[in-house]
């Protein structure tokens, strides 16, 4: 098994954190992907009180308040107990970073760097299979089988999918999310640099990384 047990993926929206998590999972199948954005979206779909509260902030591209996000992540990590996990979308500011350091040991922090123009193309073209969550892109990664202009068959699960954007993947909300990222990320980077946990990787085309390269990144 790899020495690295708890990983954080840092990077702007659209850096490909979800995609890179899937690539890492192919190498460490037991690794559990924990995405705060996915947990919020699941709660919104199920209309829980957490979901209703979170939606208010998410639709504006703002961060959900720390007291809500921190206790949600604490519960999830407690459930995961001795498992290997990878955090995607958390921590998002220095308060969450310090909170996390009090509840978990982190082995590696990967900072995914991508040019802003590439991010915009990725986010504004992004759509997901509602059945299995596989991520596609209108410009760069369409499913193989096309039914009509806006409808495809999912490559992974075989169900029909339509081009449907996340409600926060609009240009206005994206610009706000990028601002929020830029304002908050530097202190997080410094925090993990000081602890010698940070490794920066070029994420312009993570699908081009070979398993060998990913293993090197993970100090496998
Ligand atoms: P993501 O799917 O990671 O792009 O997150 C989508 C949205 O969920 C963000 O724009 C925030 O509104 C909210 N969110 C996700 N993770 C966090 C977090 N760690 N802290 C606060 N809000 C978050």
PDB file of C-alpha atoms and ligand atoms in Angstrom:
ATOM      1  CA  UNK A   1       0.000   0.000   0.000  1.00  0.00           C
ATOM      2  CA  UNK A   2       1.155   3.576  -0.563  1.00  0.00           C
ATOM      3  CA  UNK A   3       2.659   5.528   2.334  1.00  0.00           C
ATOM      4  CA  UNK A   4       0.304   8.363   1.545  1.00  0.00           C
ATOM      5  CA  UNK A   5      -3.045   7.811   3.249  1.00  0.00           C
ATOM      6  CA  UNK A   6      -4.713  11.222   3.411  1.00  0.00           C
ATOM      7  CA  UNK A   7      -4.439  13.533   0.408  1.00  0.00           C
ATOM      8  CA  UNK A   8      -5.753  17.020  -0.283  1.00  0.00           C
ATOM      9  CA  UNK A   9      -6.370  18.300  -3.806  1.00  0.00           C
ATOM     10  CA  UNK A  10      -6.084  22.070  -4.024  1.00  0.00           C
ATOM     11  CA  UNK A  11      -6.861  24.025  -7.151  1.00  0.00           C
ATOM     12  CA  UNK A  12      -9.271  26.487  -8.714  1.00  0.00           C
ATOM     13  CA  UNK A  13     -12.735  25.440  -9.867  1.00  0.00           C
ATOM     14  CA  UNK A  14     -12.272  23.545 -13.135  1.00  0.00           C
ATOM     15  CA  UNK A  15      -8.706  22.446 -12.345  1.00  0.00           C
ATOM     16  CA  UNK A  16      -9.866  18.851 -12.807  1.00  0.00           C
ATOM     17  CA  UNK A  17      -9.802  17.796  -9.140  1.00  0.00           C
ATOM     18  CA  UNK A  18     -12.613  15.286  -9.690  1.00  0.00           C
ATOM     19  CA  UNK A  19     -10.963  13.819 -12.773  1.00  0.00           C
ATOM     20  CA  UNK A  20      -7.553  13.583 -11.084  1.00  0.00           C
ATOM     21  CA  UNK A  21      -9.165  11.907  -8.056  1.00  0.00           C
ATOM     22  CA  UNK A  22     -10.580   9.240 -10.401  1.00  0.00           C
ATOM     23  CA  UNK A  23      -7.110   8.702 -11.904  1.00  0.00           C
ATOM     24  CA  UNK A  24      -5.599   8.289  -8.429  1.00  0.00           C
ATOM     25  CA  UNK A  25      -8.408   5.913  -7.458  1.00  0.00           C
ATOM     26  CA  UNK A  26      -7.396   3.597 -10.307  1.00  0.00           C
ATOM     27  CA  UNK A  27      -4.040   3.232  -8.555  1.00  0.00           C
ATOM     28  CA  UNK A  28      -5.382   3.147  -4.987  1.00  0.00           C
ATOM     29  CA  UNK A  29      -8.860   1.555  -5.352  1.00  0.00           C
ATOM     30  CA  UNK A  30      -9.563   1.765  -1.606  1.00  0.00           C
ATOM     31  CA  UNK A  31      -9.170   5.536  -1.625  1.00  0.00           C
ATOM     32  CA  UNK A  32     -12.409   7.343  -0.814  1.00  0.00           C
ATOM     33  CA  UNK A  33     -13.136  10.537  -2.694  1.00  0.00           C
ATOM     34  CA  UNK A  34     -14.598  13.206  -0.407  1.00  0.00           C
ATOM     35  CA  UNK A  35     -15.879  16.264  -2.272  1.00  0.00           C
ATOM     36  CA  UNK A  36     -17.604  18.939  -0.199  1.00  0.00           C
ATOM     37  CA  UNK A  37     -19.271  20.288  -3.371  1.00  0.00           C
ATOM     38  CA  UNK A  38     -20.699  16.806  -4.129  1.00  0.00           C
ATOM     39  CA  UNK A  39     -21.971  16.428  -0.554  1.00  0.00           C
ATOM     40  CA  UNK A  40     -23.690  19.821  -0.768  1.00  0.00           C
ATOM     41  CA  UNK A  41     -25.217  18.970  -4.172  1.00  0.00           C
ATOM     42  CA  UNK A  42     -26.527  15.635  -2.838  1.00  0.00           C
ATOM     43  CA  UNK A  43     -28.147  17.501   0.069  1.00  0.00           C
ATOM     44  CA  UNK A  44     -29.672  20.034  -2.336  1.00  0.00           C
ATOM     45  CA  UNK A  45     -31.109  17.199  -4.460  1.00  0.00           C
ATOM     46  CA  UNK A  46     -32.612  15.639  -1.331  1.00  0.00           C
ATOM     47  CA  UNK A  47     -33.843  19.044  -0.046  1.00  0.00           C
ATOM     48  CA  UNK A  48     -32.273  18.574   3.391  1.00  0.00           C
ATOM     49  CA  UNK A  49     -31.941  21.609   5.661  1.00  0.00           C
ATOM     50  CA  UNK A  50     -28.163  21.551   5.013  1.00  0.00           C
ATOM     51  CA  UNK A  51     -28.860  21.572   1.256  1.00  0.00           C
ATOM     52  CA  UNK A  52     -31.310  24.481   1.480  1.00  0.00           C
ATOM     53  CA  UNK A  53     -28.788  26.538   3.481  1.00  0.00           C
ATOM     54  CA  UNK A  54     -25.844  25.657   1.205  1.00  0.00           C
ATOM     55  CA  UNK A  55     -27.695  26.441  -2.058  1.00  0.00           C
ATOM     56  CA  UNK A  56     -28.098  30.063  -1.039  1.00  0.00           C
ATOM     57  CA  UNK A  57     -24.302  30.503  -1.027  1.00  0.00           C
ATOM     58  CA  UNK A  58     -23.452  28.137  -3.873  1.00  0.00           C
ATOM     59  CA  UNK A  59     -25.729  29.866  -6.386  1.00  0.00           C
ATOM     60  CA  UNK A  60     -23.887  33.123  -5.698  1.00  0.00           C
ATOM     61  CA  UNK A  61     -20.448  31.474  -6.002  1.00  0.00           C
ATOM     62  CA  UNK A  62     -19.726  32.189  -2.323  1.00  0.00           C
ATOM     63  CA  UNK A  63     -18.327  29.832   0.295  1.00  0.00           C
ATOM     64  CA  UNK A  64     -20.786  28.066   2.549  1.00  0.00           C
ATOM     65  CA  UNK A  65     -20.000  29.314   6.122  1.00  0.00           C
ATOM     66  CA  UNK A  66     -17.204  27.475   7.922  1.00  0.00           C
ATOM     67  CA  UNK A  67     -19.313  26.312  10.865  1.00  0.00           C
ATOM     68  CA  UNK A  68     -21.574  24.378   8.468  1.00  0.00           C
ATOM     69  CA  UNK A  69     -18.778  23.033   6.250  1.00  0.00           C
ATOM     70  CA  UNK A  70     -16.398  22.118   9.087  1.00  0.00           C
ATOM     71  CA  UNK A  71     -18.919  20.085  11.042  1.00  0.00           C
ATOM     72  CA  UNK A  72     -20.038  18.327   7.857  1.00  0.00           C
ATOM     73  CA  UNK A  73     -16.463  17.331   7.012  1.00  0.00           C
ATOM     74  CA  UNK A  74     -15.755  16.256  10.606  1.00  0.00           C
ATOM     75  CA  UNK A  75     -18.746  13.881  10.497  1.00  0.00           C
ATOM     76  CA  UNK A  76     -17.678  12.460   7.143  1.00  0.00           C
ATOM     77  CA  UNK A  77     -14.057  11.888   8.206  1.00  0.00           C
ATOM     78  CA  UNK A  78     -15.209  10.228  11.425  1.00  0.00           C
ATOM     79  CA  UNK A  79     -17.333   7.854   9.349  1.00  0.00           C
ATOM     80  CA  UNK A  80     -14.275   7.054   7.232  1.00  0.00           C
ATOM     81  CA  UNK A  81     -12.220   6.279  10.337  1.00  0.00           C
ATOM     82  CA  UNK A  82      -9.221   4.197   9.159  1.00  0.00           C
ATOM     83  CA  UNK A  83      -9.840   4.492   5.417  1.00  0.00           C
ATOM     84  CA  UNK A  84      -7.583   6.161   2.863  1.00  0.00           C
ATOM     85  CA  UNK A  85      -9.206   9.343   1.582  1.00  0.00           C
ATOM     86  CA  UNK A  86      -8.713  12.253  -0.787  1.00  0.00           C
ATOM     87  CA  UNK A  87     -10.276  15.642  -0.099  1.00  0.00           C
ATOM     88  CA  UNK A  88     -11.532  17.601  -3.093  1.00  0.00           C
ATOM     89  CA  UNK A  89     -12.773  21.137  -2.457  1.00  0.00           C
ATOM     90  CA  UNK A  90     -11.814  21.272   1.224  1.00  0.00           C
ATOM     91  CA  UNK A  91     -10.124  23.158   2.823  1.00  0.00           C
ATOM     92  CA  UNK A  92     -11.096  26.332   0.959  1.00  0.00           C
ATOM     93  CA  UNK A  93      -9.722  28.985   3.337  1.00  0.00           C
ATOM     94  CA  UNK A  94      -7.200  29.284   6.167  1.00  0.00           C
ATOM     95  CA  UNK A  95      -9.864  28.796   8.869  1.00  0.00           C
ATOM     96  CA  UNK A  96     -10.864  25.432   7.394  1.00  0.00           C
ATOM     97  CA  UNK A  97      -7.171  24.536   6.945  1.00  0.00           C
ATOM     98  CA  UNK A  98      -6.420  25.082  10.639  1.00  0.00           C
ATOM     99  CA  UNK A  99      -9.622  23.290  11.647  1.00  0.00           C
ATOM    100  CA  UNK A 100      -8.666  20.285   9.514  1.00  0.00           C
ATOM    101  CA  UNK A 101      -5.180  20.117  11.023  1.00  0.00           C
ATOM    102  CA  UNK A 102      -6.874  19.647  14.418  1.00  0.00           C
ATOM    103  CA  UNK A 103      -8.980  16.674  13.311  1.00  0.00           C
ATOM    104  CA  UNK A 104      -6.828  14.747  10.783  1.00  0.00           C
ATOM    105  CA  UNK A 105      -3.282  13.980   9.699  1.00  0.00           C
ATOM    106  CA  UNK A 106      -2.488  15.013   6.154  1.00  0.00           C
ATOM    107  CA  UNK A 107       0.235  13.232   4.167  1.00  0.00           C
ATOM    108  CA  UNK A 108       0.246  15.095   0.868  1.00  0.00           C
ATOM    109  CA  UNK A 109      -1.264  18.251  -0.649  1.00  0.00           C
ATOM    110  CA  UNK A 110      -1.404  18.433  -4.440  1.00  0.00           C
ATOM    111  CA  UNK A 111      -1.844  21.874  -5.957  1.00  0.00           C
ATOM    112  CA  UNK A 112      -3.342  21.604  -9.447  1.00  0.00           C
ATOM    113  CA  UNK A 113      -2.304  24.572 -11.601  1.00  0.00           C
ATOM    114  CA  UNK A 114      -4.153  25.545 -14.763  1.00  0.00           C
ATOM    115  CA  UNK A 115      -4.413  28.655 -16.914  1.00  0.00           C
ATOM    116  CA  UNK A 116      -7.615  30.685 -16.310  1.00  0.00           C
ATOM    117  CA  UNK A 117      -8.728  30.590 -19.976  1.00  0.00           C
ATOM    118  CA  UNK A 118      -8.587  26.776 -19.943  1.00  0.00           C
ATOM    119  CA  UNK A 119     -10.594  26.772 -16.703  1.00  0.00           C
ATOM    120  CA  UNK A 120     -13.342  28.889 -18.263  1.00  0.00           C
ATOM    121  CA  UNK A 121     -13.646  26.558 -21.255  1.00  0.00           C
ATOM    122  CA  UNK A 122     -13.759  23.538 -18.992  1.00  0.00           C
ATOM    123  CA  UNK A 123     -16.369  24.887 -16.612  1.00  0.00           C
ATOM    124  CA  UNK A 124     -18.672  26.475 -19.138  1.00  0.00           C
ATOM    125  CA  UNK A 125     -18.677  23.283 -21.241  1.00  0.00           C
ATOM    126  CA  UNK A 126     -18.913  20.861 -18.335  1.00  0.00           C
ATOM    127  CA  UNK A 127     -21.828  18.459 -17.995  1.00  0.00           C
ATOM    128  CA  UNK A 128     -22.326  15.306 -15.981  1.00  0.00           C
ATOM    129  CA  UNK A 129     -24.166  12.019 -16.366  1.00  0.00           C
ATOM    130  CA  UNK A 130     -26.925  12.319 -13.769  1.00  0.00           C
ATOM    131  CA  UNK A 131     -26.890   8.543 -13.309  1.00  0.00           C
ATOM    132  CA  UNK A 132     -23.202   7.799 -12.639  1.00  0.00           C
ATOM    133  CA  UNK A 133     -21.616  11.292 -12.263  1.00  0.00           C
ATOM    134  CA  UNK A 134     -19.123  10.825 -15.102  1.00  0.00           C
ATOM    135  CA  UNK A 135     -17.941  14.267 -16.217  1.00  0.00           C
ATOM    136  CA  UNK A 136     -17.973  15.316 -19.903  1.00  0.00           C
ATOM    137  CA  UNK A 137     -17.221  18.525 -21.765  1.00  0.00           C
ATOM    138  CA  UNK A 138     -19.159  20.051 -24.637  1.00  0.00           C
ATOM    139  CA  UNK A 139     -15.943  21.271 -26.286  1.00  0.00           C
ATOM    140  CA  UNK A 140     -13.318  18.707 -25.375  1.00  0.00           C
ATOM    141  CA  UNK A 141     -14.818  15.446 -24.130  1.00  0.00           C
ATOM    142  CA  UNK A 142     -18.148  14.347 -25.566  1.00  0.00           C
ATOM    143  CA  UNK A 143     -19.578  10.886 -24.940  1.00  0.00           C
ATOM    144  CA  UNK A 144     -18.894   8.550 -27.891  1.00  0.00           C
ATOM    145  CA  UNK A 145     -22.514   7.838 -28.859  1.00  0.00           C
ATOM    146  CA  UNK A 146     -24.616  10.807 -29.944  1.00  0.00           C
ATOM    147  CA  UNK A 147     -28.437  10.658 -30.146  1.00  0.00           C
ATOM    148  CA  UNK A 148     -29.092  14.242 -31.251  1.00  0.00           C
ATOM    149  CA  UNK A 149     -27.566  17.714 -30.841  1.00  0.00           C
ATOM    150  CA  UNK A 150     -28.008  17.761 -27.062  1.00  0.00           C
ATOM    151  CA  UNK A 151     -28.332  14.099 -26.118  1.00  0.00           C
ATOM    152  CA  UNK A 152     -25.825  11.280 -25.752  1.00  0.00           C
ATOM    153  CA  UNK A 153     -25.376   7.794 -24.260  1.00  0.00           C
ATOM    154  CA  UNK A 154     -23.022   7.735 -21.268  1.00  0.00           C
ATOM    155  CA  UNK A 155     -19.777   5.862 -22.098  1.00  0.00           C
ATOM    156  CA  UNK A 156     -19.625   4.409 -18.587  1.00  0.00           C
ATOM    157  CA  UNK A 157     -23.175   3.470 -17.542  1.00  0.00           C
ATOM    158  CA  UNK A 158     -25.049   3.416 -20.878  1.00  0.00           C
ATOM    159  CA  UNK A 159     -27.889   5.741 -19.786  1.00  0.00           C
ATOM    160  CA  UNK A 160     -29.135   8.723 -21.832  1.00  0.00           C
ATOM    161  CA  UNK A 161     -27.638  12.079 -20.876  1.00  0.00           C
ATOM    162  CA  UNK A 162     -28.480  15.611 -21.914  1.00  0.00           C
ATOM    163  CA  UNK A 163     -26.261  18.668 -21.850  1.00  0.00           C
ATOM    164  CA  UNK A 164     -27.184  20.137 -18.472  1.00  0.00           C
ATOM    165  CA  UNK A 165     -24.926  22.574 -16.644  1.00  0.00           C
ATOM    166  CA  UNK A 166     -24.528  22.816 -12.903  1.00  0.00           C
ATOM    167  CA  UNK A 167     -26.517  25.845 -11.743  1.00  0.00           C
ATOM    168  CA  UNK A 168     -23.289  27.477 -10.499  1.00  0.00           C
ATOM    169  CA  UNK A 169     -21.402  26.890 -13.774  1.00  0.00           C
ATOM    170  CA  UNK A 170     -22.486  30.205 -15.344  1.00  0.00           C
ATOM    171  CA  UNK A 171     -19.950  32.848 -16.362  1.00  0.00           C
ATOM    172  CA  UNK A 172     -20.988  35.300 -13.616  1.00  0.00           C
ATOM    173  CA  UNK A 173     -20.831  32.710 -10.825  1.00  0.00           C
ATOM    174  CA  UNK A 174     -17.593  31.281 -12.184  1.00  0.00           C
ATOM    175  CA  UNK A 175     -15.885  34.688 -12.058  1.00  0.00           C
ATOM    176  CA  UNK A 176     -16.991  35.046  -8.445  1.00  0.00           C
ATOM    177  CA  UNK A 177     -15.753  31.524  -7.603  1.00  0.00           C
ATOM    178  CA  UNK A 178     -12.375  32.286  -9.198  1.00  0.00           C
ATOM    179  CA  UNK A 179     -12.117  35.502  -7.146  1.00  0.00           C
ATOM    180  CA  UNK A 180     -12.994  33.630  -3.955  1.00  0.00           C
ATOM    181  CA  UNK A 181     -10.331  31.028  -4.797  1.00  0.00           C
ATOM    182  CA  UNK A 182      -7.614  33.625  -5.470  1.00  0.00           C
ATOM    183  CA  UNK A 183      -8.414  35.529  -2.280  1.00  0.00           C
ATOM    184  CA  UNK A 184      -8.224  32.457  -0.070  1.00  0.00           C
ATOM    185  CA  UNK A 185      -5.649  30.120  -1.547  1.00  0.00           C
ATOM    186  CA  UNK A 186      -2.318  31.829  -0.767  1.00  0.00           C
ATOM    187  CA  UNK A 187      -2.453  31.339   3.034  1.00  0.00           C
ATOM    188  CA  UNK A 188      -3.426  27.681   2.498  1.00  0.00           C
ATOM    189  CA  UNK A 189      -0.449  27.192   0.166  1.00  0.00           C
ATOM    190  CA  UNK A 190       1.896  28.823   2.698  1.00  0.00           C
ATOM    191  CA  UNK A 191       0.495  26.679   5.522  1.00  0.00           C
ATOM    192  CA  UNK A 192       1.218  23.406   3.694  1.00  0.00           C
ATOM    193  CA  UNK A 193       4.529  24.649   2.228  1.00  0.00           C
ATOM    194  CA  UNK A 194       5.746  25.281   5.772  1.00  0.00           C
ATOM    195  CA  UNK A 195       4.847  21.722   6.661  1.00  0.00           C
ATOM    196  CA  UNK A 196       6.638  20.457   3.499  1.00  0.00           C
ATOM    197  CA  UNK A 197       3.479  18.730   2.326  1.00  0.00           C
ATOM    198  CA  UNK A 198       2.793  20.723  -0.838  1.00  0.00           C
ATOM    199  CA  UNK A 199       3.515  19.499  -4.356  1.00  0.00           C
ATOM    200  CA  UNK A 200       2.465  21.548  -7.380  1.00  0.00           C
ATOM    201  CA  UNK A 201       1.475  19.756 -10.562  1.00  0.00           C
ATOM    202  CA  UNK A 202       0.580  20.977 -14.023  1.00  0.00           C
ATOM    203  CA  UNK A 203      -3.082  20.100 -14.497  1.00  0.00           C
ATOM    204  CA  UNK A 204      -3.618  21.335 -18.051  1.00  0.00           C
ATOM    205  CA  UNK A 205      -3.951  17.736 -19.233  1.00  0.00           C
ATOM    206  CA  UNK A 206      -4.035  15.359 -16.277  1.00  0.00           C
ATOM    207  CA  UNK A 207      -5.427  12.598 -18.498  1.00  0.00           C
ATOM    208  CA  UNK A 208      -1.983  12.508 -20.128  1.00  0.00           C
ATOM    209  CA  UNK A 209      -0.321  11.475 -16.842  1.00  0.00           C
ATOM    210  CA  UNK A 210       0.741   7.822 -16.918  1.00  0.00           C
ATOM    211  CA  UNK A 211       0.129   5.554 -13.930  1.00  0.00           C
ATOM    212  CA  UNK A 212       3.893   5.574 -13.350  1.00  0.00           C
ATOM    213  CA  UNK A 213       3.916   9.382 -13.168  1.00  0.00           C
ATOM    214  CA  UNK A 214       0.946   9.432 -10.805  1.00  0.00           C
ATOM    215  CA  UNK A 215       2.665   6.868  -8.584  1.00  0.00           C
ATOM    216  CA  UNK A 216       5.734   9.123  -8.475  1.00  0.00           C
ATOM    217  CA  UNK A 217       3.567  12.089  -7.520  1.00  0.00           C
ATOM    218  CA  UNK A 218       2.039   9.993  -4.725  1.00  0.00           C
ATOM    219  CA  UNK A 219       5.459   8.787  -3.518  1.00  0.00           C
ATOM    220  CA  UNK A 220       3.917   5.329  -3.981  1.00  0.00           C
TER     221      UNK A 220
HETATM  222  P1  LIG B   1     -17.135  22.620  -6.008  1.00  0.00           P
HETATM  223  O1  LIG B   1     -18.011  21.507  -6.456  1.00  0.00           O
HETATM  224  O2  LIG B   1     -15.961  22.160  -5.206  1.00  0.00           O
HETATM  225  O3  LIG B   1     -16.741  23.555  -7.129  1.00  0.00           O
HETATM  226  O4  LIG B   1     -18.012  23.509  -4.972  1.00  0.00           O
HETATM  227  C1  LIG B   1     -19.186  24.139  -5.397  1.00  0.00           C
HETATM  228  C2  LIG B   1     -19.623  25.148  -4.353  1.00  0.00           C
HETATM  229  O5  LIG B   1     -19.887  24.477  -3.103  1.00  0.00           O
HETATM  230  C3  LIG B   1     -18.612  26.222  -3.997  1.00  0.00           C
HETATM  231  O6  LIG B   1     -18.632  27.311  -4.921  1.00  0.00           O
HETATM  232  C4  LIG B   1     -19.083  26.637  -2.600  1.00  0.00           C
HETATM  233  O7  LIG B   1     -20.249  27.450  -2.668  1.00  0.00           O
HETATM  234  C5  LIG B   1     -19.501  25.291  -2.002  1.00  0.00           C
HETATM  235  N1  LIG B   1     -18.355  24.640  -1.330  1.00  0.00           N
HETATM  236  C6  LIG B   1     -17.707  23.508  -1.708  1.00  0.00           C
HETATM  237  N2  LIG B   1     -16.712  23.219  -0.863  1.00  0.00           N
HETATM  238  C7  LIG B   1     -16.720  24.198   0.083  1.00  0.00           C
HETATM  239  C8  LIG B   1     -15.915  24.490   1.212  1.00  0.00           C
HETATM  240  N3  LIG B   1     -14.875  23.710   1.555  1.00  0.00           N
HETATM  241  N4  LIG B   1     -16.229  25.571   1.949  1.00  0.00           N
HETATM  242  C9  LIG B   1     -17.266  26.372   1.643  1.00  0.00           C
HETATM  243  N5  LIG B   1     -18.048  26.179   0.569  1.00  0.00           N
HETATM  244  C10 LIG B   1     -17.785  25.114  -0.214  1.00  0.00           C
END
